[in-house]
Amino acid sequence: MTLDAKQKKYLLIGGGIILGVYLVSKWLHSLPKPLPADLQTSTLDEEKVLKKGSQGAEVSELQRILKKDYNAILGDSGVNKDGIDGDFGLLTEVALKKAKNVMEIKLKDL
C-alpha cells in the first residue's frame, strides 16, 4: 500500500498532534499539586507532638515534608494517591525514623 502526498500530510499532522498532546500531558503532571484543603484553611500547631496515631493537618504537613525533603515512601493513600493522608501510621513512622532517627516529633523541629 502506498500513500499519496495528501495521506502523508495527514499522517504527519496526526503524529504531530499526538506528540503535542503527550508533551502537554507530561508537563501538566510535572506541575506541583495544590495543598489539601486541611492545610489551606487551618493554622498549623508547630508545638503539637506528632507520633503514631496522630491525625490532622499537622500530620499532612509532616508527610509532605518527609516526601519532599527526605524522599520518603509513604504508600499511595490520600486524595492524590501520594501517601499524604493526615494519618500518622506505620509508613509515616518508618519514614520519620529513617529521616530523623526519632519516633515522634514537633513540626518546628523539622
Coordinates of N, CA and C in Angstrom, one line a residue:
M1 N 0.8 -1.2 0.0 CA 0.0 0.0 0.0 C 0.9 1.2 0.0
T2 N 0.6 2.1 -0.9 CA 1.4 3.4 -1.0 C 0.5 4.5 -0.6
L3 N 1.1 5.5 -0.1 CA 0.4 6.7 0.4 C 0.6 7.8 -0.6
D4 N -0.4 8.5 -0.9 CA -0.2 9.7 -1.8 C 0.2 10.9 -0.9
A5 N 0.5 12.0 -1.5 CA 1.0 13.2 -0.8 C 0.0 13.7 0.3
K6 N -1.3 13.7 -0.1 CA -2.3 14.2 0.9 C -2.3 13.3 2.1
Q7 N -2.3 11.9 1.9 CA -2.3 11.0 3.0 C -1.1 11.1 3.9
K8 N 0.1 11.3 3.3 CA 1.3 11.5 4.1 C 1.2 12.8 4.9
K9 N 0.6 13.8 4.3 CA 0.5 15.1 5.0 C -0.4 14.9 6.3
Y10 N -1.6 14.2 6.1 CA -2.5 14.0 7.2 C -1.8 13.1 8.3
L11 N -1.0 12.1 7.8 CA -0.3 11.2 8.8 C 0.7 12.0 9.6
L12 N 1.4 12.9 9.0 CA 2.4 13.7 9.7 C 1.6 14.7 10.7
I13 N 0.6 15.3 10.3 CA -0.2 16.2 11.1 C -0.8 15.4 12.3
G14 N -1.3 14.3 12.1 CA -1.9 13.4 13.2 C -0.8 13.0 14.2
G15 N 0.4 12.6 13.7 CA 1.5 12.3 14.5 C 2.0 13.5 15.4
G16 N 2.0 14.7 14.7 CA 2.4 15.9 15.5 C 1.4 16.2 16.6
I17 N 0.1 16.0 16.3 CA -0.9 16.3 17.3 C -0.8 15.3 18.5
I18 N -0.6 14.1 18.2 CA -0.4 13.1 19.2 C 0.8 13.4 20.1
L19 N 1.9 13.7 19.4 CA 3.1 14.1 20.2 C 2.9 15.3 21.1
G20 N 2.1 16.3 20.5 CA 1.8 17.5 21.3 C 1.0 17.3 22.5
V21 N 0.0 16.4 22.3 CA -0.9 16.1 23.5 C -0.1 15.3 24.5
Y22 N 0.8 14.4 24.1 CA 1.6 13.7 25.0 C 2.5 14.6 25.8
L23 N 3.2 15.6 25.2 CA 4.1 16.5 25.8 C 3.3 17.4 26.8
V24 N 2.2 17.9 26.4 CA 1.4 18.8 27.3 C 1.0 18.0 28.5
S25 N 0.6 16.7 28.3 CA 0.2 15.8 29.4 C 1.3 15.7 30.4
K26 N 2.5 15.4 29.9 CA 3.7 15.2 30.8 C 4.0 16.5 31.6
W27 N 3.8 17.7 30.9 CA 4.1 19.0 31.5 C 3.1 19.2 32.6
L28 N 1.8 18.9 32.4 CA 0.8 19.2 33.4 C 1.0 18.3 34.6
H29 N 1.5 17.0 34.4 CA 1.7 16.2 35.5 C 2.9 16.6 36.3
S30 N 3.8 17.4 35.7 CA 5.0 17.8 36.5 C 4.7 19.0 37.3
L31 N 3.6 19.7 37.2 CA 3.3 20.9 38.0 C 3.0 20.4 39.4
P32 N 3.3 21.3 40.4 CA 3.0 20.9 41.8 C 1.5 20.8 42.0
K33 N 1.1 19.9 42.8 CA -0.3 19.7 43.2 C -0.7 20.7 44.3
P34 N -1.9 21.1 44.3 CA -2.4 22.1 45.3 C -2.4 21.4 46.7
L35 N -2.2 22.2 47.7 CA -2.2 21.7 49.0 C -3.6 21.2 49.4
P36 N -3.7 20.1 50.2 CA -5.0 19.6 50.6 C -5.8 20.7 51.3
A37 N -7.1 20.7 51.3 CA -7.9 21.7 51.9 C -7.6 21.9 53.4
D38 N -7.2 20.8 54.1 CA -7.0 21.0 55.6 C -5.7 21.8 55.8
L39 N -4.8 21.9 54.9 CA -3.6 22.8 55.0 C -3.9 24.2 54.5
Q40 N -4.9 24.4 53.7 CA -5.1 25.7 53.2 C -5.9 26.6 54.1
T41 N -6.7 26.0 55.0 CA -7.6 26.8 55.8 C -7.3 26.8 57.3
S42 N -6.4 26.0 57.7 CA -6.1 25.9 59.2 C -4.7 26.4 59.5
T43 N -4.5 26.9 60.7 CA -3.2 27.2 61.2 C -2.6 26.0 61.8
L44 N -1.4 25.7 61.4 CA -0.7 24.5 62.0 C -0.2 24.8 63.4
D45 N -0.3 23.8 64.2 CA 0.3 23.9 65.6 C 1.6 23.3 65.6
E46 N 2.7 24.1 65.4 CA 4.0 23.6 65.3 C 4.6 23.0 66.6
E47 N 3.9 23.2 67.7 CA 4.3 22.6 69.0 C 3.7 21.3 69.3
K48 N 2.7 20.9 68.5 CA 2.0 19.6 68.7 C 3.0 18.4 68.5
V49 N 3.0 17.5 69.4 CA 3.9 16.3 69.3 C 3.2 15.3 68.3
L50 N 3.8 15.0 67.3 CA 3.3 14.1 66.3 C 3.9 12.7 66.5
K51 N 3.0 11.7 66.6 CA 3.5 10.3 66.8 C 2.5 9.4 66.2
K52 N 2.8 8.1 66.2 CA 1.9 7.1 65.6 C 0.5 7.2 66.3
G53 N -0.5 7.3 65.4 CA -1.9 7.5 65.9 C -2.4 9.0 65.7
S54 N -1.5 9.9 65.6 CA -1.8 11.3 65.4 C -2.5 11.5 64.1
Q55 N -3.4 12.5 64.0 CA -4.1 12.8 62.7 C -4.3 14.2 62.6
G56 N -4.5 14.7 61.3 CA -4.8 16.1 61.1 C -3.9 16.8 60.1
A57 N -4.0 18.1 60.1 CA -3.3 18.9 59.2 C -1.8 18.9 59.5
E58 N -1.4 18.8 60.8 CA 0.0 18.8 61.1 C 0.6 17.5 60.6
V59 N -0.1 16.4 60.6 CA 0.5 15.1 60.1 C 0.6 15.2 58.6
S60 N -0.4 15.8 57.9 CA -0.3 16.0 56.5 C 1.0 16.8 56.1
E61 N 1.2 17.9 56.9 CA 2.4 18.7 56.7 C 3.7 17.9 56.9
L62 N 3.7 17.1 58.0 CA 4.9 16.3 58.3 C 5.1 15.3 57.1
Q63 N 4.0 14.7 56.6 CA 4.2 13.8 55.5 C 4.7 14.5 54.2
R64 N 4.2 15.7 54.0 CA 4.6 16.5 52.8 C 6.1 16.8 52.9
I65 N 6.6 17.1 54.1 CA 8.0 17.4 54.3 C 8.8 16.2 54.1
L66 N 8.4 15.1 54.7 CA 9.1 13.8 54.6 C 9.2 13.4 53.1
K67 N 8.2 13.6 52.3 CA 8.3 13.2 50.9 C 9.2 14.2 50.2
K68 N 9.0 15.5 50.4 CA 9.7 16.5 49.6 C 11.2 16.5 50.0
D69 N 11.5 16.6 51.3 CA 12.9 16.8 51.7 C 13.7 15.5 52.0
Y70 N 13.0 14.4 52.2 CA 13.7 13.2 52.6 C 13.3 12.0 51.6
N71 N 12.6 12.3 50.5 CA 12.2 11.3 49.6 C 11.6 10.1 50.2
A72 N 10.7 10.3 51.2 CA 10.1 9.2 51.9 C 9.1 8.5 51.1
I73 N 8.9 7.2 51.2 CA 7.9 6.4 50.6 C 6.8 6.2 51.6
L74 N 5.6 6.8 51.3 CA 4.5 6.8 52.2 C 3.3 6.0 51.6
G75 N 3.5 5.3 50.6 CA 2.4 4.5 50.0 C 1.6 5.3 49.0
D76 N 0.4 4.9 48.8 CA -0.5 5.5 47.8 C -1.9 5.9 48.4
S77 N -1.9 6.2 49.7 CA -3.2 6.6 50.2 C -3.3 8.1 50.0
G78 N -4.4 8.7 50.5 CA -4.7 10.1 50.3 C -5.4 10.5 49.1
V79 N -5.8 11.7 49.0 CA -6.6 12.2 47.9 C -5.8 12.1 46.6
N80 N -4.5 12.5 46.6 CA -3.7 12.4 45.4 C -3.0 11.1 45.2
K81 N -3.3 10.1 46.0 CA -2.6 8.8 46.0 C -1.1 8.9 46.1
D82 N -0.7 9.9 47.0 CA 0.8 10.1 47.2 C 1.2 9.8 48.6
G83 N 0.3 9.2 49.4 CA 0.7 8.9 50.8 C 0.5 10.0 51.8
I84 N 0.1 11.2 51.4 CA -0.2 12.3 52.3 C -1.7 12.2 52.6
D85 N -2.0 11.6 53.8 CA -3.4 11.4 54.1 C -3.8 12.0 55.5
G86 N -2.8 12.6 56.2 CA -3.1 13.1 57.5 C -3.2 12.1 58.6
D87 N -2.8 10.9 58.4 CA -2.9 9.8 59.4 C -1.5 9.3 59.6
F88 N -1.0 9.5 60.9 CA 0.3 9.0 61.2 C 0.3 7.5 61.5
G89 N 0.6 6.8 60.5 CA 0.6 5.3 60.6 C 2.0 4.7 60.5
L90 N 2.1 3.5 60.2 CA 3.3 2.7 60.2 C 4.3 3.3 59.1
L91 N 3.8 3.6 57.9 CA 4.7 4.1 56.9 C 5.3 5.5 57.3
T92 N 4.5 6.4 57.9 CA 5.0 7.7 58.3 C 6.0 7.5 59.5
E93 N 5.7 6.6 60.4 CA 6.6 6.3 61.5 C 8.0 5.8 60.9
V94 N 7.9 4.9 60.0 CA 9.2 4.4 59.4 C 10.0 5.5 58.7
A95 N 9.2 6.3 57.9 CA 9.9 7.4 57.2 C 10.5 8.4 58.2
L96 N 9.8 8.7 59.2 CA 10.4 9.7 60.2 C 11.6 9.1 60.9
K97 N 11.5 7.8 61.3 CA 12.7 7.1 61.9 C 13.9 7.1 61.0
K98 N 13.6 6.9 59.7 CA 14.7 6.9 58.7 C 15.3 8.3 58.5
A99 N 14.4 9.3 58.4 CA 14.9 10.6 58.2 C 15.5 11.3 59.4
K100 N 15.0 11.1 60.5 CA 15.4 11.9 61.7 C 15.9 11.0 62.9
N101 N 15.7 9.7 62.8 CA 16.1 8.8 63.8 C 15.3 9.0 65.1
V102 N 14.0 9.4 65.0 CA 13.1 9.6 66.1 C 11.8 9.0 65.8
M103 N 11.0 8.7 66.8 CA 9.6 8.1 66.6 C 8.5 9.1 66.7
E104 N 8.8 10.3 67.3 CA 7.8 11.4 67.4 C 8.6 12.7 67.2
I105 N 7.8 13.7 66.8 CA 8.5 15.0 66.5 C 7.5 16.1 66.5
K106 N 7.9 17.4 66.7 CA 7.1 18.6 66.5 C 7.5 19.1 65.2
L107 N 6.6 19.8 64.5 CA 6.9 20.4 63.2 C 8.0 21.4 63.2
K108 N 8.1 22.1 64.3 CA 9.1 23.1 64.5 C 10.5 22.5 64.5
D109 N 10.6 21.2 64.8 CA 11.9 20.5 64.9 C 12.4 19.9 63.6
L110 N 11.6 20.1 62.6 CA 12.0 19.6 61.3 C 12.9 20.6 60.7

